[in-house]
Short mmCIF file of C-alpha atoms in Angstrom, two decimals:
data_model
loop_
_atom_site.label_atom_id
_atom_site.label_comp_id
_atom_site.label_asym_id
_atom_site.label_seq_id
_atom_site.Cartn_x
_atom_site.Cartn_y
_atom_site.Cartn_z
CA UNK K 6 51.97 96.46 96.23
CA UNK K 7 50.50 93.86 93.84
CA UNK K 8 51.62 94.27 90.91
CA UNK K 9 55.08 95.86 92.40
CA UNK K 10 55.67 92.46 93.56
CA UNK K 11 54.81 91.16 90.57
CA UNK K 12 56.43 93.00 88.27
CA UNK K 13 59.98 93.17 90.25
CA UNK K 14 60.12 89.63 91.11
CA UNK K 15 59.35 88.31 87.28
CA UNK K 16 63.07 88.83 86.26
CA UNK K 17 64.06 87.95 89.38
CA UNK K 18 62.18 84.28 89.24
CA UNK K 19 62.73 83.88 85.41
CA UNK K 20 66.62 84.02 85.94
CA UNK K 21 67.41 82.42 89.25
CA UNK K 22 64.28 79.79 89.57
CA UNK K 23 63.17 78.19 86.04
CA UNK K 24 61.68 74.66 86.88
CA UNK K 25 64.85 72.79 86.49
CA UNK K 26 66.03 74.64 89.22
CA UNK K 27 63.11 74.86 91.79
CA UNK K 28 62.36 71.25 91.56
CA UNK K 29 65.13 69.15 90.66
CA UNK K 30 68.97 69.41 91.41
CA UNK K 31 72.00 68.08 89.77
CA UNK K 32 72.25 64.51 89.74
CA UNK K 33 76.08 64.91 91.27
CA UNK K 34 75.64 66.57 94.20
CA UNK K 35 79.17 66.82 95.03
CA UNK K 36 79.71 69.33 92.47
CA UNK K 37 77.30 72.05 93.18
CA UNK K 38 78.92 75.05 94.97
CA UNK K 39 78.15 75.42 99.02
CA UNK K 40 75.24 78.16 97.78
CA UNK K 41 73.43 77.51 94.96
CA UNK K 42 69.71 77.35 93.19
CA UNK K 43 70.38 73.44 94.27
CA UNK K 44 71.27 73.80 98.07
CA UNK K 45 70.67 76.69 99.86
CA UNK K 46 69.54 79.03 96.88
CA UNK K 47 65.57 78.33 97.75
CA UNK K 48 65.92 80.51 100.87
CA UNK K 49 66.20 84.01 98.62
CA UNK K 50 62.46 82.69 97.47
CA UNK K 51 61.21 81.72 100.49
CA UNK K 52 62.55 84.78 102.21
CA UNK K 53 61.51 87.24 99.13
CA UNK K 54 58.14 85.88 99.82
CA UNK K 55 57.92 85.80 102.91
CA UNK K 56 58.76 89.21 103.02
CA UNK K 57 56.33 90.34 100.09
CA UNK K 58 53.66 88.72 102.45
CA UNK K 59 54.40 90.81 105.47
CA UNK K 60 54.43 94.05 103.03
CA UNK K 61 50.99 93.22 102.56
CA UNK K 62 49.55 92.92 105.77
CA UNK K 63 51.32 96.54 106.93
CA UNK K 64 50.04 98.14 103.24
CA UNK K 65 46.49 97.04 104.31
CA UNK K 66 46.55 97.93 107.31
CA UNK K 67 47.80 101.53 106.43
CA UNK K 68 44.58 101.90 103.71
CA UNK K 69 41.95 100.27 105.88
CA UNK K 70 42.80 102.07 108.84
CA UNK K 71 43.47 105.77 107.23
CA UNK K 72 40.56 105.71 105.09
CA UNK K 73 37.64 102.88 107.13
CA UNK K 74 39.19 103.33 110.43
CA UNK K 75 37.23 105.10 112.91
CA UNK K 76 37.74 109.30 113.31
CA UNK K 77 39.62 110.25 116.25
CA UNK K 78 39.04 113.97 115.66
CA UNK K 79 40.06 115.04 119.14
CA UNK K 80 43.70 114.13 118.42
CA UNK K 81 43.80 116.34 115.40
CA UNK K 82 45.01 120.01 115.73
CA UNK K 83 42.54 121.82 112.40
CA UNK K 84 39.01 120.08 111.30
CA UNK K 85 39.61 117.96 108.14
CA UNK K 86 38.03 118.80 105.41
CA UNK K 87 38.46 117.61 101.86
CA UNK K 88 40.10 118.39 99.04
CA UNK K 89 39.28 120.98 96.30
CA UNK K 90 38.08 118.82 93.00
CA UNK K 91 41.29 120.35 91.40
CA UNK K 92 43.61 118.56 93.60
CA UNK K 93 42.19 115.15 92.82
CA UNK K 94 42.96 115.68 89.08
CA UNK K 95 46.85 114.46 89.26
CA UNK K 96 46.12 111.69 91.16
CA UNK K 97 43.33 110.61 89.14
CA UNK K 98 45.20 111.39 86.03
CA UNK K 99 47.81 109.02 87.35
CA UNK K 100 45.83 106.32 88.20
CA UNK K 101 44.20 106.15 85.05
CA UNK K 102 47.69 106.43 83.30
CA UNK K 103 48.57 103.39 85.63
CA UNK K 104 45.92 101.12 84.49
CA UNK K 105 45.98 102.13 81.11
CA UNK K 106 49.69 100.99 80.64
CA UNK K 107 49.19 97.98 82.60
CA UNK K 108 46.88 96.80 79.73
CA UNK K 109 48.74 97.94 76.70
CA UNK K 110 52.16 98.07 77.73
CA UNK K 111 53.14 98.81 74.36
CA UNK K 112 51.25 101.87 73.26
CA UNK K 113 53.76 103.77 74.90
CA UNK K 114 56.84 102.54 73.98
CA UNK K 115 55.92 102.23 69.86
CA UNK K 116 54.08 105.32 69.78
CA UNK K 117 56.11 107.97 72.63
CA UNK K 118 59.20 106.44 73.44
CA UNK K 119 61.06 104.42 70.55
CA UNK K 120 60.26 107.41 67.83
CA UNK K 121 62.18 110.17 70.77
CA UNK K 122 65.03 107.63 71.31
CA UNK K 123 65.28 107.29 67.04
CA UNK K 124 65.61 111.18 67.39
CA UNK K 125 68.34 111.46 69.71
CA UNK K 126 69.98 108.12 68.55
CA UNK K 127 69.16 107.06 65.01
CA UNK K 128 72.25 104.66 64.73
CA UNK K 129 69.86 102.56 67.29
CA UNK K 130 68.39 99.58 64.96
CA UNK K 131 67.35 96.28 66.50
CA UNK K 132 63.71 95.45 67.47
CA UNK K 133 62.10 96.59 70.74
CA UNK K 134 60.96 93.65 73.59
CA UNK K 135 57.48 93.35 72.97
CA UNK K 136 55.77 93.49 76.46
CA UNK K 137 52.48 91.83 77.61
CA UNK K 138 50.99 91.31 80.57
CA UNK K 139 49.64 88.05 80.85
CA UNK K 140 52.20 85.06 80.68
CA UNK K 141 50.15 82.13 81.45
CA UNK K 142 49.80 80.64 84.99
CA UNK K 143 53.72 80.86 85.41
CA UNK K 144 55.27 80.58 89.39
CA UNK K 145 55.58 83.80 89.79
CA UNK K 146 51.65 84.85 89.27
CA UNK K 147 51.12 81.88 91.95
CA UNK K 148 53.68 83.08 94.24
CA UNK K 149 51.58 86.37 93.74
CA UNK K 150 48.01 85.03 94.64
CA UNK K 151 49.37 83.20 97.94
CA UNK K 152 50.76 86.48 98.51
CA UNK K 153 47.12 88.11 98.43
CA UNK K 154 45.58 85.00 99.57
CA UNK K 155 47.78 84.75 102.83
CA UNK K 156 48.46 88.37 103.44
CA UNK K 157 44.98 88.98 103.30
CA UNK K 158 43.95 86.09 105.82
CA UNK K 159 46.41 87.06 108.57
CA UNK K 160 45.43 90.81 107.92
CA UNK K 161 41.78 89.60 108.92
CA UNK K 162 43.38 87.69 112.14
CA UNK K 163 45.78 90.66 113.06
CA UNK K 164 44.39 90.66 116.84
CA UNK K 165 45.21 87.42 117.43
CA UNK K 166 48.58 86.54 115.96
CA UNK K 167 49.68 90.39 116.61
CA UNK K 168 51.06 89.34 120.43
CA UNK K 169 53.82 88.08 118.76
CA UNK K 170 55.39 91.12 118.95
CA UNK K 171 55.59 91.46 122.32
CA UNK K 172 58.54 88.64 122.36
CA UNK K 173 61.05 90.66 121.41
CA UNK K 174 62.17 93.75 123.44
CA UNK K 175 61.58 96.92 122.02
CA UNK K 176 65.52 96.74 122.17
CA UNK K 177 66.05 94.52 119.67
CA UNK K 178 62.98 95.35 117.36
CA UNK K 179 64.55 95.98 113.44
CA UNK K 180 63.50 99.99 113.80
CA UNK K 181 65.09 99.98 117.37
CA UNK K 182 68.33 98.55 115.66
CA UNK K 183 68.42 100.44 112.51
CA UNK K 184 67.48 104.06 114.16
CA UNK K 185 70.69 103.06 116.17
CA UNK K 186 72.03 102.49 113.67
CA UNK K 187 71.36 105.74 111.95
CA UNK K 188 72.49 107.64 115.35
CA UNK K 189 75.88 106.00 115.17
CA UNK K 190 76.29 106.78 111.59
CA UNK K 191 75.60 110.33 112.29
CA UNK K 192 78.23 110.58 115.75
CA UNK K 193 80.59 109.16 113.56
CA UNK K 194 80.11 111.10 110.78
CA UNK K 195 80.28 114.18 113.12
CA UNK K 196 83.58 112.82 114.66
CA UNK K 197 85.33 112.61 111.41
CA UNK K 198 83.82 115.77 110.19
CA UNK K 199 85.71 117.49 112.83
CA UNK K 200 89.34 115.59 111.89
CA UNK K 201 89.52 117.64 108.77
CA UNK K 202 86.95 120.34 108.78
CA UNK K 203 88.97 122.53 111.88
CA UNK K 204 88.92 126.03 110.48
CA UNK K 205 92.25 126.32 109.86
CA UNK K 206 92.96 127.33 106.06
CA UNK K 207 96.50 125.92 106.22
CA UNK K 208 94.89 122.38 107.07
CA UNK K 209 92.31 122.76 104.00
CA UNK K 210 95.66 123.82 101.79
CA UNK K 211 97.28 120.61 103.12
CA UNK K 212 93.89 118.64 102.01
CA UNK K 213 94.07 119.76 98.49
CA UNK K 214 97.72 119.28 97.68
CA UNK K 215 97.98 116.16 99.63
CA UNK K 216 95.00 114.81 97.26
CA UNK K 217 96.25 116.30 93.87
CA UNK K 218 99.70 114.57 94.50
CA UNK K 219 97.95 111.19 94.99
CA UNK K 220 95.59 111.46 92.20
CA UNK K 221 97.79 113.05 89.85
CA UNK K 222 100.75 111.84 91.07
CA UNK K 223 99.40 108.25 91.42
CA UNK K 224 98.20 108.20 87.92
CA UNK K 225 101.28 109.13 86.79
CA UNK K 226 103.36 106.92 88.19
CA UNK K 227 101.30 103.33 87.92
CA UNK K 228 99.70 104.35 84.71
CA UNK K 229 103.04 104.17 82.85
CA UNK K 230 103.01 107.69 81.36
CA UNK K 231 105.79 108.95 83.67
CA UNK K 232 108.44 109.47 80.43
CA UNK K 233 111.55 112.21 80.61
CA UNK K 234 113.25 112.30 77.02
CA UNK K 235 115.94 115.38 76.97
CA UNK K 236 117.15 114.01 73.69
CA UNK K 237 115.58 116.50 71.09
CA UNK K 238 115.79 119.83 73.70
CA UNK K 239 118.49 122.29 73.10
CA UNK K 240 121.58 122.86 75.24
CA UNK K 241 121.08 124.53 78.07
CA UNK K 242 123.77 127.62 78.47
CA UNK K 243 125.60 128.87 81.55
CA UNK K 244 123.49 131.88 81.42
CA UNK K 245 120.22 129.91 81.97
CA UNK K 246 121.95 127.79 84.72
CA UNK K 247 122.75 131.33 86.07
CA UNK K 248 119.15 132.61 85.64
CA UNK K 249 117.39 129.53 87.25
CA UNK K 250 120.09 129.51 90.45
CA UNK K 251 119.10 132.94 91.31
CA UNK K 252 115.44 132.84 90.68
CA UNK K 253 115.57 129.50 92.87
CA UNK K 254 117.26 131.39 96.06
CA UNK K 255 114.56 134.27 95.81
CA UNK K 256 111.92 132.11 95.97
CA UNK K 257 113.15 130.01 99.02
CA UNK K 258 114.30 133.66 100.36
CA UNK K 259 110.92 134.80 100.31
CA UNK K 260 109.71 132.07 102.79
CA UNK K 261 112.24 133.51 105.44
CA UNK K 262 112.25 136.95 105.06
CA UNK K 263 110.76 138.55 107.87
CA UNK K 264 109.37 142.48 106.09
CA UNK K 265 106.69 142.60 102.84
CA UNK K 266 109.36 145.22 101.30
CA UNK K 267 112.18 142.63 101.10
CA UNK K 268 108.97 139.69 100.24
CA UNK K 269 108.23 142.26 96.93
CA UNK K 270 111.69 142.58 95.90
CA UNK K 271 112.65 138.52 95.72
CA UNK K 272 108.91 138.30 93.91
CA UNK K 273 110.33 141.44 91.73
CA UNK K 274 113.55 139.31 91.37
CA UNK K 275 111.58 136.53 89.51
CA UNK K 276 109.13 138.69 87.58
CA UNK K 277 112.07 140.53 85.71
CA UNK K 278 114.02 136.71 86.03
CA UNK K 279 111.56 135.66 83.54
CA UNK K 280 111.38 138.82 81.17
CA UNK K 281 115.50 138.47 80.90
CA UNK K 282 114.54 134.25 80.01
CA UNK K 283 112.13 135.69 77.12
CA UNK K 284 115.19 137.98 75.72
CA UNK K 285 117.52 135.00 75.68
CA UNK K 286 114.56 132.90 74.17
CA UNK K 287 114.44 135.58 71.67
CA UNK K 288 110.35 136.76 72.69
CA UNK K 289 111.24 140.33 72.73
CA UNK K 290 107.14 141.62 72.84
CA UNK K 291 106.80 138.49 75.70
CA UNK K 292 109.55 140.10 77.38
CA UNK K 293 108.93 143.42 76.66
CA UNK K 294 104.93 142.44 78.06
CA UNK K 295 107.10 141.08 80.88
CA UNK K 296 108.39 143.90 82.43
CA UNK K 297 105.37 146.39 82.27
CA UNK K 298 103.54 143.81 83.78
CA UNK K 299 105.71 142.81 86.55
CA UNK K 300 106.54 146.99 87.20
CA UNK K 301 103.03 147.51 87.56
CA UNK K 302 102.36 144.36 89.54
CA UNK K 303 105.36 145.37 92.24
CA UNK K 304 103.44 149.46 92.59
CA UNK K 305 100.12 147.83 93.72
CA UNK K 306 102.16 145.13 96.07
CA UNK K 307 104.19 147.98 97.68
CA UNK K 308 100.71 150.21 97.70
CA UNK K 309 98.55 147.40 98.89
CA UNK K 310 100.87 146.09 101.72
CA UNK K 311 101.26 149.67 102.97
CA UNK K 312 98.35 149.73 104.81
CA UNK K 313 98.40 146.05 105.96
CA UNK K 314 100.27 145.35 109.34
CA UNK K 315 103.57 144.62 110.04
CA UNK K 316 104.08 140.94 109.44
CA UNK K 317 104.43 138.86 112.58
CA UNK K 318 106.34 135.31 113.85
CA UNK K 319 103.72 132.78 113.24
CA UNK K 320 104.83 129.67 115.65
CA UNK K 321 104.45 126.47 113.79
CA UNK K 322 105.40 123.52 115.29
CA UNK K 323 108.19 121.52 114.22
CA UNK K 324 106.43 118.30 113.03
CA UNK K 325 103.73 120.70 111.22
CA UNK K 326 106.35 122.88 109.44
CA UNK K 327 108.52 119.39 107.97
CA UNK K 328 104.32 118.07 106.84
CA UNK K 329 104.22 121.21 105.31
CA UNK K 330 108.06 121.20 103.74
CA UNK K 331 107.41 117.13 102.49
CA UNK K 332 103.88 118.66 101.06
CA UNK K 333 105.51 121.70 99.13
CA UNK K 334 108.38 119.64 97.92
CA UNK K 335 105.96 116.64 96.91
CA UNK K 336 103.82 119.26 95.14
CA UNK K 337 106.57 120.56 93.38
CA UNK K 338 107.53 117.66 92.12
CA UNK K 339 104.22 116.48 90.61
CA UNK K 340 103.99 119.42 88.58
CA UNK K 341 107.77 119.00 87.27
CA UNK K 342 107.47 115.52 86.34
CA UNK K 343 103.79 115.99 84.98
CA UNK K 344 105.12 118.83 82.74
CA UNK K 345 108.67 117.06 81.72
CA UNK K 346 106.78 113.82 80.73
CA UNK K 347 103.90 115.98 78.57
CA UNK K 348 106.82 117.77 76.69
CA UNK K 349 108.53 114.53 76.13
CA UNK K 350 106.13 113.20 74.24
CA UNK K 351 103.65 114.12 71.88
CA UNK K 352 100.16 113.09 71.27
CA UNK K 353 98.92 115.23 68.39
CA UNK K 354 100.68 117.12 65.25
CA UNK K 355 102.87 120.49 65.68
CA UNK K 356 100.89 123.44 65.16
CA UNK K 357 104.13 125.10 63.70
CA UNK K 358 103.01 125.00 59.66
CA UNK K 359 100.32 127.13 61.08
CA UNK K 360 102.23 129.86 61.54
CA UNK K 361 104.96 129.64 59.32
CA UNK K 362 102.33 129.77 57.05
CA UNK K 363 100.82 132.38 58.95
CA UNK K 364 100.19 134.87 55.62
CA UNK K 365 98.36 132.33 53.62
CA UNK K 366 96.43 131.43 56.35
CA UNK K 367 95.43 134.88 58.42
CA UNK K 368 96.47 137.49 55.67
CA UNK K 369 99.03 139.12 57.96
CA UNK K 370 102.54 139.58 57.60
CA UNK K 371 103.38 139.75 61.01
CA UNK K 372 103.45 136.50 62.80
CA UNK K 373 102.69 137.60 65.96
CA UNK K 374 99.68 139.64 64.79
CA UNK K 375 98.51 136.95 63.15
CA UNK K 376 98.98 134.85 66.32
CA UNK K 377 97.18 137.28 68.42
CA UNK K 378 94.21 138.60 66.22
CA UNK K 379 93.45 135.34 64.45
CA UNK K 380 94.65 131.72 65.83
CA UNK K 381 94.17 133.15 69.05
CA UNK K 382 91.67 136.04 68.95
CA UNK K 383 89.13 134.32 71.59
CA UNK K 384 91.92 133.75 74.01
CA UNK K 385 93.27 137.60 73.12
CA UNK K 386 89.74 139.31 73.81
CA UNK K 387 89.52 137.71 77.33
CA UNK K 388 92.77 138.55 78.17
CA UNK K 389 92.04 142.03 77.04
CA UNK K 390 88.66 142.25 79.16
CA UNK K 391 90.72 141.07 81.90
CA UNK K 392 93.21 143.56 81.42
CA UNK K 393 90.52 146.22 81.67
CA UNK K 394 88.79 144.73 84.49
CA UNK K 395 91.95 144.91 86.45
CA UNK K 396 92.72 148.55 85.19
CA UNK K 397 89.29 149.25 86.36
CA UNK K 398 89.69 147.79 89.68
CA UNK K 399 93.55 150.09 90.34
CA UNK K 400 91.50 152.93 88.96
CA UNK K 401 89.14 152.42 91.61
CA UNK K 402 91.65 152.17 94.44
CA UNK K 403 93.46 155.40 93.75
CA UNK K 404 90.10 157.59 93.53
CA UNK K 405 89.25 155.84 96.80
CA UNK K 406 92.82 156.74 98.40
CA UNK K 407 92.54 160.21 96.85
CA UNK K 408 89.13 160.97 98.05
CA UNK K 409 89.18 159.60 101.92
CA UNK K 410 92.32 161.03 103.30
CA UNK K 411 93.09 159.37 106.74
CA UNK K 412 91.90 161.76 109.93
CA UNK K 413 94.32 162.82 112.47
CA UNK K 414 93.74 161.89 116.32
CA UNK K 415 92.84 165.49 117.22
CA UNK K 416 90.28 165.84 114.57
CA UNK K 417 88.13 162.84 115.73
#
């Protein structure tokens, strides 16, 4: 407790309470601030050392009374006994450590610690504080003593000054207030808890879109990078108009429709949407990709959703279902505005010359091979070991469908 006192409250003293500041004050009073190291300033002192003072009485009595005090063996559920040599090796090791860095502070630091951190950052140049441990009689080893000094005088008169607890109420004691204080932290805690945590997953989905439109959203907006330029994009044809009207109906449609076979045809509507955008974007193998993907996707919905139940009403209230219709369309609109603004501008160089030069560079002719097995072979292995894990997963489902067929009521 010493030397933590000592050691904390040197920086502490040496910036807020050099001698020109303990002793004297500014000779025009007027223009010191309300607190200062000139007015009221001396009462973080007084009050640190006050403090340190009453650390030192409790710290004594806690080692006098646990290691001199006398036995009370009949309140103890085992016999003590004491420890194994082998467990007093850490502690000893540590204590030695303690007082061996106390006296040469800097054996560690020159010899351990500045030749790692030159390892890790060898850019570092500068000298290292050279540390000691005596600084002359200074205020802070004298604050210190009368720390030892006093503590240890009303730690020898604790039976007669102790009654002075006794004029407070137990009510109004520190560890009265703060474990109240710790049991209203934790009912309130609870209480909020319960707002948000209800067990309802629509709530949770409500959480999480509700905070990535503020963050994202937010940052957006007041950080200036909210920027729509439509000035080098190409015209958009009737076609695409076309295209995006009807994708846009089958997605609202599939919010109202009330059977999972009409709710897999709208989501069929935009899968082969898309592949038909790829054709007029002239992607023929994207397209092409497209629709095997999307006529594979639509078999498992239909075979999936066979054996679920028929869907039923859910009743929403009406204030619940316009939250959920302001959080969609706010959603929505983050993403739109997030992607618009990235493809108006650009931060870094087209990647374009890579693959016009795409022969020079890979060896392959084809630009798409070259795309797939060389820019991008990382990204094409994972998508292929994804592939396979999903092939392995439908695979998995027909055997099981094939080899359990479903019993009749008479037979069980």
């Amino acid at each position: 407790m010493i030397g933590s006192f000592s050691m904390a409250g040197l920086p502490f003293f040496n910036g807020f309470l050099s001698k020109e500041m303990f002793f004297t004050a500014s000779l025009n009073s007027t223009t010191l601030p309300i607190f200062s190291a000139g007015t009221w300033g001396w009462l973080i002192p007084v009050i640190a050392w006050t403090a340190s003072v009453l650390t030192f009485v409790y710290c004594m009595i806690i080692v006098f009374r646990t290691f001199l005090g006398k036995p009370q063996l009949k309140k103890l559920d085992k016999k003590p006994v004491e420890p194994a040599i082998g467990m007093l090796i850490s502690p000893a090791i540590l204590s030695i450590l303690i007082v061996g860095i106390f006296f040469a502070p800097n054996l560690l630091g020159d010899y351990l610690l500045r030749p790692a951190l030159g390892g890790v950052l060898p850019g570092i140049t500068g000298a290292a504080p050279h540390i000691t441990a005596w600084h002359g009689f200074q205020p802070e080893l004298w604050m210190t003593l009368g720390v030892i000094v006093v503590g240890s005088i009303l730690f020898a008169t604790f039976r007669y000054w102790k009654r002075i607890y006794t004029f407070i109420p137990d009510t109004w004691t520190f560890n009265n207030l703060y474990n109240r204080f710790l049991a209203g932290l934790e009912n309130n805690s609870n209480t909020l808890t319960s707002l948000y945590m209800t067990g309802y997953l629509p709530h949770y989905f409500a959480y999480i879109f509700t905070f990535f439109i503020l963050v994202a959203g937010g940052t957006l907006v007041f950080t200036g990078a909210l920027s729509i330029d439509f000035s080098n994009d190409a015209p958009v044809s009737p076609y695409e108009f076309l295209l995006v009207l009807v994708m846009m109906i089958a997605a609202v449609a599939i919010l109202f429709v009330k059977s999972r076979l009409t709710s897999i045809l709208l989501n069929g509507v935009l899968g082969f949407s898309i592949a038909i955008f790829f054709v007029l974007f002239r992607a023929p193998d994207l397209a092409l990709t497209q629709l095997v993907i999307e006529t594979v996707t639509t078999v498992l919905f239909l075979l999936c959703f066979y054996f679920l139940p028929e869907l039923k009403k859910d009743i929403i209230p009406r204030n619940a279902k316009i939250r959920n219709a302001i959080i969609a369309v706010a959603g929505g609109a983050t993403v739109v505005l997030i992607a618009l603004s990235v493809h108006s501008g650009k931060l870094f160089e087209s990647i374009s010359s890579y693959f016009e030069n795409s022969y020079e560079l890979a060896g392959g002719k084809n630009i798409v091979n070259a795309i797939l097995g060389d820019f991008r072979g990382f990204d094409t292995m994972l998508e292929s070991l994804v592939l396979f894990i999903a092939g392995i997963g439908v695979y998995t489902l027909i055997r099981i469908k094939s080899g359990k067929e479903p019993k009749k009521n008479e037979d069980k």
